[in-house]
Coordinates of C-alpha atoms and ligand atoms in Angstrom, one line a residue:
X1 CA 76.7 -9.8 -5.6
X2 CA 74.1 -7.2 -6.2
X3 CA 71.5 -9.4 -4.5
X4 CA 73.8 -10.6 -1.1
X5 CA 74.0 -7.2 -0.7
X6 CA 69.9 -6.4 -1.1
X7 CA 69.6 -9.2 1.4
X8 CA 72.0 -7.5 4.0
X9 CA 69.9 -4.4 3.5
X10 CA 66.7 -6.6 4.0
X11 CA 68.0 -8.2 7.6
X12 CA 69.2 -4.9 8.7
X13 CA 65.8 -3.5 8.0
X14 CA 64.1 -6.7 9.7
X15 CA 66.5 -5.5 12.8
X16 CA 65.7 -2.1 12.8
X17 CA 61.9 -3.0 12.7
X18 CA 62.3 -5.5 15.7
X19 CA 63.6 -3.1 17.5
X20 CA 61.4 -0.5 17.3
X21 CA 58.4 -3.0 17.5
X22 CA 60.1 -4.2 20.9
X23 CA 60.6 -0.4 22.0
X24 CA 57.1 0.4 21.2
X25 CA 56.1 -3.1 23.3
X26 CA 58.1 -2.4 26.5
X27 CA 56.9 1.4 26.1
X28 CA 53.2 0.0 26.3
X29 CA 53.7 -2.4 28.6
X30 CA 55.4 0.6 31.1
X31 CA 52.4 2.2 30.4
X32 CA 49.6 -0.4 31.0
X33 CA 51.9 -1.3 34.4
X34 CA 51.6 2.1 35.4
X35 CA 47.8 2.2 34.9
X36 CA 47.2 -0.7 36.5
X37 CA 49.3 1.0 39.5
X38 CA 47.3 3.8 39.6
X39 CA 44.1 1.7 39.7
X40 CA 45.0 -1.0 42.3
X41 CA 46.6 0.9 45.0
X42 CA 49.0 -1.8 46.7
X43 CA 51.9 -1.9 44.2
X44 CA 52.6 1.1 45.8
X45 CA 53.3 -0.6 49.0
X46 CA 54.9 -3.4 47.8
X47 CA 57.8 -1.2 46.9
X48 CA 59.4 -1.0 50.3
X49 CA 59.5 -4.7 50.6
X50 CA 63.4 -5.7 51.1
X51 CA 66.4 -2.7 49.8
X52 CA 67.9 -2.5 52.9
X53 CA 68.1 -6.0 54.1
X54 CA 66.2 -9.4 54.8
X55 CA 63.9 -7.8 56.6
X56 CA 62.8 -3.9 56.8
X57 CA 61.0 -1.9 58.5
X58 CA 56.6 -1.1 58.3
X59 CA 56.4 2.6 57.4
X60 CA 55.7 5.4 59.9
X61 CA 53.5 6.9 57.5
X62 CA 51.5 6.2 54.3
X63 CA 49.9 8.8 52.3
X64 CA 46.1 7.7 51.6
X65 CA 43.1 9.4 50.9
X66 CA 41.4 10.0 54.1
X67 CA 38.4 10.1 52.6
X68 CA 38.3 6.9 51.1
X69 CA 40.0 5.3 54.2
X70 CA 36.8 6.7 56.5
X71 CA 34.3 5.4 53.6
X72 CA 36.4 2.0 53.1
X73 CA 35.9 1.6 57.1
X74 CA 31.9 1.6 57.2
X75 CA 31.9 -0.2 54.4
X76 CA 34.8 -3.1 56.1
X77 CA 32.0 -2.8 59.1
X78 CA 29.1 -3.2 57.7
X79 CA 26.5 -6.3 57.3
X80 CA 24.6 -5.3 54.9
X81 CA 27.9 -6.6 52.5
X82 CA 26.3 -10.2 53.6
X83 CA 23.3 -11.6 52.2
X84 CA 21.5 -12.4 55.8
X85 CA 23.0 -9.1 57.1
X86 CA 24.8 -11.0 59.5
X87 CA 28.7 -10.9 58.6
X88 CA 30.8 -8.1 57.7
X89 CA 34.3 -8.1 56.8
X90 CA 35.6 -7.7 60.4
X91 CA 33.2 -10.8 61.3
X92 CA 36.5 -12.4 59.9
X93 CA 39.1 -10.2 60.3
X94 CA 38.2 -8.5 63.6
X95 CA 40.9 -5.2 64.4
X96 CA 40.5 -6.2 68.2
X97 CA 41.9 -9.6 67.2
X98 CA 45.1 -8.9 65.1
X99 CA 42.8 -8.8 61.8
X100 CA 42.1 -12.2 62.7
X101 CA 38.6 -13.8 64.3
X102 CA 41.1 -16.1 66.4
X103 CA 39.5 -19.2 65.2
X104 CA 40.7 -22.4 63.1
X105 CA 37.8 -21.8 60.3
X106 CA 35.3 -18.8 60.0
X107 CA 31.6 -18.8 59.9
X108 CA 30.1 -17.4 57.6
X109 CA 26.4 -16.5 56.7
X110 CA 24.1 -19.3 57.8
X111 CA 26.8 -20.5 60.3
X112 CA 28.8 -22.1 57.3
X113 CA 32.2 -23.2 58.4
X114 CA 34.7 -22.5 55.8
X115 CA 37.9 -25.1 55.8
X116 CA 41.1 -22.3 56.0
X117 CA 42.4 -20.2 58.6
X118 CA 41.4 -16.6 58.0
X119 CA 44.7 -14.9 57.8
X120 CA 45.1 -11.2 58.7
X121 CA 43.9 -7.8 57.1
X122 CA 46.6 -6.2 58.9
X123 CA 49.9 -5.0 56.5
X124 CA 47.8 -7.2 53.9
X125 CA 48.6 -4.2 51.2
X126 CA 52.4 -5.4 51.2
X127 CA 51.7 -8.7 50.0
X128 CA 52.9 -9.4 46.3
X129 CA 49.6 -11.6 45.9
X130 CA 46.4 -12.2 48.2
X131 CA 44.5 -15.3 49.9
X132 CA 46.9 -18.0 50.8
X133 CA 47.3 -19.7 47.4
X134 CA 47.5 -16.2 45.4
X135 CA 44.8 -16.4 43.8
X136 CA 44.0 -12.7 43.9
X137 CA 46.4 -10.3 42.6
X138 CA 45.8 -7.2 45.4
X139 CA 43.8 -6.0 47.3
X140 CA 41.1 -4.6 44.6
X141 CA 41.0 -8.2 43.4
X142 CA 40.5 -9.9 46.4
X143 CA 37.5 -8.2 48.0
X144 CA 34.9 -9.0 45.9
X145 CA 35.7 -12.7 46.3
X146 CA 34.1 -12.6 50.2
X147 CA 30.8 -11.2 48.9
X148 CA 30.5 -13.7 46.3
X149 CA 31.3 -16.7 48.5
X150 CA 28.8 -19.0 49.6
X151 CA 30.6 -19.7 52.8
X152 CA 31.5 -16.3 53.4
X153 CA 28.9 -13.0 52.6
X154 CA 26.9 -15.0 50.3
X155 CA 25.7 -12.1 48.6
X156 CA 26.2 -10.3 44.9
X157 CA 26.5 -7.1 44.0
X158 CA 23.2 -6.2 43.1
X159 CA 21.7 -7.2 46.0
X160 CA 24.5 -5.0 48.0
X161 CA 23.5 -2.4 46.0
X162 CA 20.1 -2.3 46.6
X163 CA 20.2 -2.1 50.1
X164 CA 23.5 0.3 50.8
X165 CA 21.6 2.9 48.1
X166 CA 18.5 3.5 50.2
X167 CA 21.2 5.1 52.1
X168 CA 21.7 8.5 52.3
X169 CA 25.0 8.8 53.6
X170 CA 26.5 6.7 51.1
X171 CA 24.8 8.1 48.4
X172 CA 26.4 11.5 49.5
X173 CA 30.2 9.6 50.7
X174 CA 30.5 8.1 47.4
X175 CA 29.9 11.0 45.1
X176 CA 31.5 13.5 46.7
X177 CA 34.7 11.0 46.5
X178 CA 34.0 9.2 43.2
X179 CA 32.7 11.1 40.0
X180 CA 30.9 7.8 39.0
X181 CA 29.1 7.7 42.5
X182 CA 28.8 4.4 44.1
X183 CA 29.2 1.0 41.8
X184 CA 31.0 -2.1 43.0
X185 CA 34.2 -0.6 41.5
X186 CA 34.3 2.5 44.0
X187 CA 33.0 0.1 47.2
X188 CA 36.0 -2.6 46.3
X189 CA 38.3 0.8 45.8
X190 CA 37.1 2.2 49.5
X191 CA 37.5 -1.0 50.9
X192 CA 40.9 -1.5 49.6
X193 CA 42.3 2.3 50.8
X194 CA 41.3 1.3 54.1
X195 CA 42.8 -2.0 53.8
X196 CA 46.1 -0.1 53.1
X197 CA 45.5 2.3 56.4
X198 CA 45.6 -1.1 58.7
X199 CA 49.8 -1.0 58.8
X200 CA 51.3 -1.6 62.0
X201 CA 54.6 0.1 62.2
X202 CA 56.2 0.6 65.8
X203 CA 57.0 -2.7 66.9
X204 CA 59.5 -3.2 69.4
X205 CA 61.2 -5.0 66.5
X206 CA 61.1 -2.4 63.9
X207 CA 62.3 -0.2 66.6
X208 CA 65.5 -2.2 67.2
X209 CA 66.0 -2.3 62.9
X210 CA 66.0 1.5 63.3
X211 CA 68.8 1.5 65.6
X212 CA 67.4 1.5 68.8
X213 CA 69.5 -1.4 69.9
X214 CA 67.3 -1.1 73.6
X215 CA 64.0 -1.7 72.1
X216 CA 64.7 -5.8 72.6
X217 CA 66.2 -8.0 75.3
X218 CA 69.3 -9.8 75.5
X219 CA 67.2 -13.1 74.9
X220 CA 64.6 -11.5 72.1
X221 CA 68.0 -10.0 69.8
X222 CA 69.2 -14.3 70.4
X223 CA 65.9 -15.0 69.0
X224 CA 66.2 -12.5 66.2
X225 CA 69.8 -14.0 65.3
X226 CA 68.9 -17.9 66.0
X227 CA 65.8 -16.8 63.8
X228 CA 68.5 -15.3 60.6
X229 CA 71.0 -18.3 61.4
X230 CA 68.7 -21.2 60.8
X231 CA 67.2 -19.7 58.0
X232 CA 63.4 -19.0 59.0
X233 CA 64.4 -15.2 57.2
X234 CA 65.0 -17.2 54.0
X235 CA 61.5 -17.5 53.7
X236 CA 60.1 -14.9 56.0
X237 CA 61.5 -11.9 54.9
X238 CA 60.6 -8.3 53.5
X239 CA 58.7 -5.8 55.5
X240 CA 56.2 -7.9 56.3
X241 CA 58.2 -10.9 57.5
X242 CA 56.2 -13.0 54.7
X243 CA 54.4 -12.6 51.7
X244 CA 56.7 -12.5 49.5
X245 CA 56.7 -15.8 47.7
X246 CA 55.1 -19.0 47.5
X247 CA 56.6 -22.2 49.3
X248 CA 55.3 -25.6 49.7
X249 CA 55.0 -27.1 53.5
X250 CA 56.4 -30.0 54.3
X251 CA 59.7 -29.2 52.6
X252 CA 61.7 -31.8 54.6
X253 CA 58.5 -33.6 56.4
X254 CA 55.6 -34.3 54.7
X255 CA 52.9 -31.8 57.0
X256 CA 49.6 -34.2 56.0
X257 CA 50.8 -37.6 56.9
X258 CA 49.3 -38.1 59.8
X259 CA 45.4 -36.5 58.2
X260 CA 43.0 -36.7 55.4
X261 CA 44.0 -34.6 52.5
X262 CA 41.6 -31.5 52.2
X263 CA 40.8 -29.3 48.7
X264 CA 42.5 -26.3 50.3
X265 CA 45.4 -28.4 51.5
X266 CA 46.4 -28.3 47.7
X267 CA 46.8 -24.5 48.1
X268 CA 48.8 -23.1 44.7
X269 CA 47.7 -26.3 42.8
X270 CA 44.3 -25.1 43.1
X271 CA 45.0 -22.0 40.9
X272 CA 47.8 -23.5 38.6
X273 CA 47.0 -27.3 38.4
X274 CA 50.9 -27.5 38.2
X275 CA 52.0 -30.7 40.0
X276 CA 55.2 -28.4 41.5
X277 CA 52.4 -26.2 43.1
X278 CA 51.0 -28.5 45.2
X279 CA 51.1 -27.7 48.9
X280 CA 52.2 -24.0 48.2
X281 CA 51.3 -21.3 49.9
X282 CA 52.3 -18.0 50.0
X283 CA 54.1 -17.3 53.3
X284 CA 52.2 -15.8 55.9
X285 CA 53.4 -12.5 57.4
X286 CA 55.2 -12.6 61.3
X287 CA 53.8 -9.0 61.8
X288 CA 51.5 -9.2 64.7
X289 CA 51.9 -13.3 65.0
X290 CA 51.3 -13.3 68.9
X291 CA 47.9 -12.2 68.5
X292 CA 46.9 -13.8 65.1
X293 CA 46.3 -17.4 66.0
X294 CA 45.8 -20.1 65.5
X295 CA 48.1 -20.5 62.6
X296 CA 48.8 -22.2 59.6
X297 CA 46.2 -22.4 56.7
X298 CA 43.9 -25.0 58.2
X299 CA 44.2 -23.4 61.8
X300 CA 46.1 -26.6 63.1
X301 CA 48.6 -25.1 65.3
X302 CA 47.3 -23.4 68.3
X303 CA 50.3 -21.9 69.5
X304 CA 53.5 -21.1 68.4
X305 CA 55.4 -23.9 70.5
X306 CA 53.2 -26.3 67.6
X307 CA 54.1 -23.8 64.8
X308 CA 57.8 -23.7 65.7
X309 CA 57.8 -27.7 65.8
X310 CA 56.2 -27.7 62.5
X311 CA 58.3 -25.2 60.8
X312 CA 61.3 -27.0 62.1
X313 CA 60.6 -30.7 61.4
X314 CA 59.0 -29.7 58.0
X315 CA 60.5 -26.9 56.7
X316 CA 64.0 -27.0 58.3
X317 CA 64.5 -30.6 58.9
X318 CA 66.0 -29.6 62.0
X319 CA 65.0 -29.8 65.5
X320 CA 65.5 -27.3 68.2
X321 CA 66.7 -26.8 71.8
X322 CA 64.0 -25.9 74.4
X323 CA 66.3 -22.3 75.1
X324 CA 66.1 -21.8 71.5
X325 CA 62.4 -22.7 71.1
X326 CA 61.7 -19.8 74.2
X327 CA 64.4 -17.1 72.3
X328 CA 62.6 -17.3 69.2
X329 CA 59.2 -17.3 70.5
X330 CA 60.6 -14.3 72.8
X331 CA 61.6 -12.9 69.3
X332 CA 58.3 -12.9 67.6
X333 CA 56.5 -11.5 70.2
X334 CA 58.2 -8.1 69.5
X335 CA 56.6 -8.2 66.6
X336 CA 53.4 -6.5 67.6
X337 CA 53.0 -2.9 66.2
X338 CA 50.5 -0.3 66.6
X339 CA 48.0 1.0 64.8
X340 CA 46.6 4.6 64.6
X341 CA 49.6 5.2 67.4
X342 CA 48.0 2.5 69.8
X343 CA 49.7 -0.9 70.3
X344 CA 48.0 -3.6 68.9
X345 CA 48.0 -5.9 72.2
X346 CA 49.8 -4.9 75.4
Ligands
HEC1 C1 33.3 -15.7 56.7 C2 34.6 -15.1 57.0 C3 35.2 -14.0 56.1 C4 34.6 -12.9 55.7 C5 33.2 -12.4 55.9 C6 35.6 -12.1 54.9 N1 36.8 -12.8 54.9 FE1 38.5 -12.2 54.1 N2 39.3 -14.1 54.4 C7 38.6 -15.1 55.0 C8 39.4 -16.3 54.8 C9 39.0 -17.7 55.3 C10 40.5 -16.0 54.0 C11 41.5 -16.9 53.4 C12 40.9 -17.6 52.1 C13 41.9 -18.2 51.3 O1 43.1 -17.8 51.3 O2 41.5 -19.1 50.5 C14 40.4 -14.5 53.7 C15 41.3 -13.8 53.0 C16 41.3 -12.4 53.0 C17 42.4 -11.6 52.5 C18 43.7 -12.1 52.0 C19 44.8 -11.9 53.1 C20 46.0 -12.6 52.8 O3 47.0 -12.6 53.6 O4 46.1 -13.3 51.7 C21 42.0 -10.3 52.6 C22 42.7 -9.0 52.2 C23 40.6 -10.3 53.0 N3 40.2 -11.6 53.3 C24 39.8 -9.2 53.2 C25 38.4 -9.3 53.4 C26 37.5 -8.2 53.1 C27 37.8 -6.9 52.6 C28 36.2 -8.7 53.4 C29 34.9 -8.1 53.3 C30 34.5 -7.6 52.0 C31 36.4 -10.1 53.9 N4 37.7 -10.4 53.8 C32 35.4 -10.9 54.3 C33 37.5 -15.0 55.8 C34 36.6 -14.0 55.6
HEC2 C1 60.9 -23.1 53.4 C2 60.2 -21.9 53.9 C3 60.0 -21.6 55.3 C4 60.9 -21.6 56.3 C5 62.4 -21.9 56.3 C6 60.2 -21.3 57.5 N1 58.9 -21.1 57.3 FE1 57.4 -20.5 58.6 N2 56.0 -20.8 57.2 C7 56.3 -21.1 55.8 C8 55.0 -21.4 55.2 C9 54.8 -21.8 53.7 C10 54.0 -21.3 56.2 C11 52.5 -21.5 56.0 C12 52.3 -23.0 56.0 C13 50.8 -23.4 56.1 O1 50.0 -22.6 56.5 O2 50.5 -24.5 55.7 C14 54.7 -20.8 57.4 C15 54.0 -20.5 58.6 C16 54.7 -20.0 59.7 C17 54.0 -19.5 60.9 C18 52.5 -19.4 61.1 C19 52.0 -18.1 60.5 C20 50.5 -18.0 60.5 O3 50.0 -16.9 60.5 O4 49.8 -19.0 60.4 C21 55.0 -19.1 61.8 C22 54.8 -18.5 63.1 C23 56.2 -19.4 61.1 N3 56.0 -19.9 59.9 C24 57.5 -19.2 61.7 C25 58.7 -19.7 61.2 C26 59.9 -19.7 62.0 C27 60.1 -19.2 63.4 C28 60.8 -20.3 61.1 C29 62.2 -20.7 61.5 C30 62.3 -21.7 62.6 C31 60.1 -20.6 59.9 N4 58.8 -20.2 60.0 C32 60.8 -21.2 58.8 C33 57.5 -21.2 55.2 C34 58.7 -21.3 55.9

């Protein structure tokens, strides 16, 4: 008797200690989450993504630190990034063409031709993971991957260093911002401020979602409801009409039947080496898609008469009217917003 009851005593202790080890866990882990919030900017952004609805509006405003987001700039426009001093970030993701360079593959230093479409920088800070098979978490984690790449800057970050500190201007930018002055910690910070300055809010779209029911036609709010009704929104949603999840092409058709399989055609595999990966990407944003193509991650589709067949045969297993084709395409070209208060493309 006198020992059942010692035992009862024993579990309720081991209870009592469980929980309080679990308290002190999820009270850490809070903690770490927060820190690593305050570190890499974009969590912050990703918070708007989807209370209101499938799809929500781009922010008016977003507080940044100006500062940062004028430093983050020279640095997004400079060549000296690249090992020849030939490419800079906007060599690929150009703000005259949608954050895009508007070609299947980039070039990088020494004219090498990568093999996947360079996706936008544009709204990029609201995407739950970067590059197209996640492989970065945010934005902090994804810049230093161009610099590094052979195909891309080709460059590491001592020789950056060397050559952006013989300049004075930096020198004085970075330490009147960052205590520590300028280290590849503070240039990937900078870079990924301004990355979360290039939102496009305004579009006629997002104009119509705020209740402006004049900002689209009779034909674009079709598109918009042909676009919910056949379930492209089940896949491109949030506030940046993508980037929200991971999912494989070819759902219903299998997308590389008719080509040579490629490494980046494996997309999620790549990172995971989970057989349920392969083929996934994360789904590209619809902000801005009129002036971002080609499209798809190897650049195959040219317009968005070839995405549209794609996404229908392969990811729909449905095919579509010509009217419909034309309502939806008349849809997603309302999807150009501005930036700094000027529209992206007329
Ligand atoms: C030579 C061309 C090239 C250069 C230079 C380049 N990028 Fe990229 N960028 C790409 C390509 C291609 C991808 C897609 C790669 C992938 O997903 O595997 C990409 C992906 C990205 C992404 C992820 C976007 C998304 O939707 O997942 C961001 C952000 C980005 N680049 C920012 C930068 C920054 C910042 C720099 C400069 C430090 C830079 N890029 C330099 C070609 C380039
Ligand atoms: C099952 C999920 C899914 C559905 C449903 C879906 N898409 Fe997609 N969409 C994707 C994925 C994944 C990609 C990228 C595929 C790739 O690059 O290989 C994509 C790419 C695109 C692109 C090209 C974007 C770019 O920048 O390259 C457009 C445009 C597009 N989809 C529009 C639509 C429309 C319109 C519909 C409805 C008719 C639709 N999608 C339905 C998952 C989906």
């Amino acid at each position: 008797m006198d020992s059942s009851v010692k035992n009862v005593t024993v579990f309720q202790y081991l209870i009592i200690i469980l929980f309080i080890a679990g308290g002190v866990y999820l009270a850490l882990r809070d903690f770490q989450m927060q820190s690593i919030g305050e570190k890499h900017t974009t969590p912050v952004m990703q918070q708007s993504v989807t209370k209101n609805g499938p799809i929500t509006p781009i922010p008016l405003q977003i507080k940044l630190d100006e500062r940062k987001v004028a430093l983050g700039y020279r640095l997004y426009h400079d060549k000296r990034l690249s090992h020849d001093n030939s490419i800079s970030c906007a060599s690929c993701h150009d703000l005259q063409k949608g954050g895009t360079d508007q070609a299947r593959y980039s070039t990088g230093v020494e004219n090498a031709l990568g093999g996947i479409n360079s996706p936008t920088t544009f709204n990029s800070g609201f995407h739950f993971v970067q590059f197209w098979d996640g492989r970065a978490g945010d934005l902090v984690e994804q810049a230093p991957g161009p610099v590094h790449n052979p195909i891309e800057m080709g460059s590491n970050w001592e020789e950056v260093l060397s050559k952006l500190s013989k300049d004075t201007q930096y020198i004085e930018a970075f330490s009147g911002i960052y205590a520590e002055g300028m280290n590849p910690d503070t240039i990937v910070d900078a870079i990924a401020v301004f990355e979360l300055s290039l939102f496009t809010p305004n579009s006629r779209f997002d104009k119509f979602l705020r209740g402006d029911t004049t900002a689209l036609s009779k034909e674009e709010q079709e598109g918009y409801r042909i676009f919910k009704e056949y379930g492209c929104v089940s896949c491109h949603q949030g506030v940046n009409m993508g980037g929200n999840m991971y999912q494989t092409i070819g759902v219903m058709e299998d997308f590389f039947q008719h080509r040579p399989l490629t490494d980046a055609d494996l997309g999620r595999y790549n990172v995971t080496k989970e057989d349920y990966n392969r083929h996934q990407f994360k789904v590209p944003t619809l902000r801005n898609i009129a002036i971002t193509f080609p499209y798809l991650h190897d650049g195959s589709a040219k317009t968005l008469e070839d995405v549209l067949a794609i996404m229908w045969n392969s990811q729909l297993g449905r095919s579509l009217t010509k009217d419909e084709t034309i309502k939806i395409i008349l849809f997603l070209q309302t999807l150009t917003g501005e930036y700094q208060g000027k529209p992206l493309a007329e």
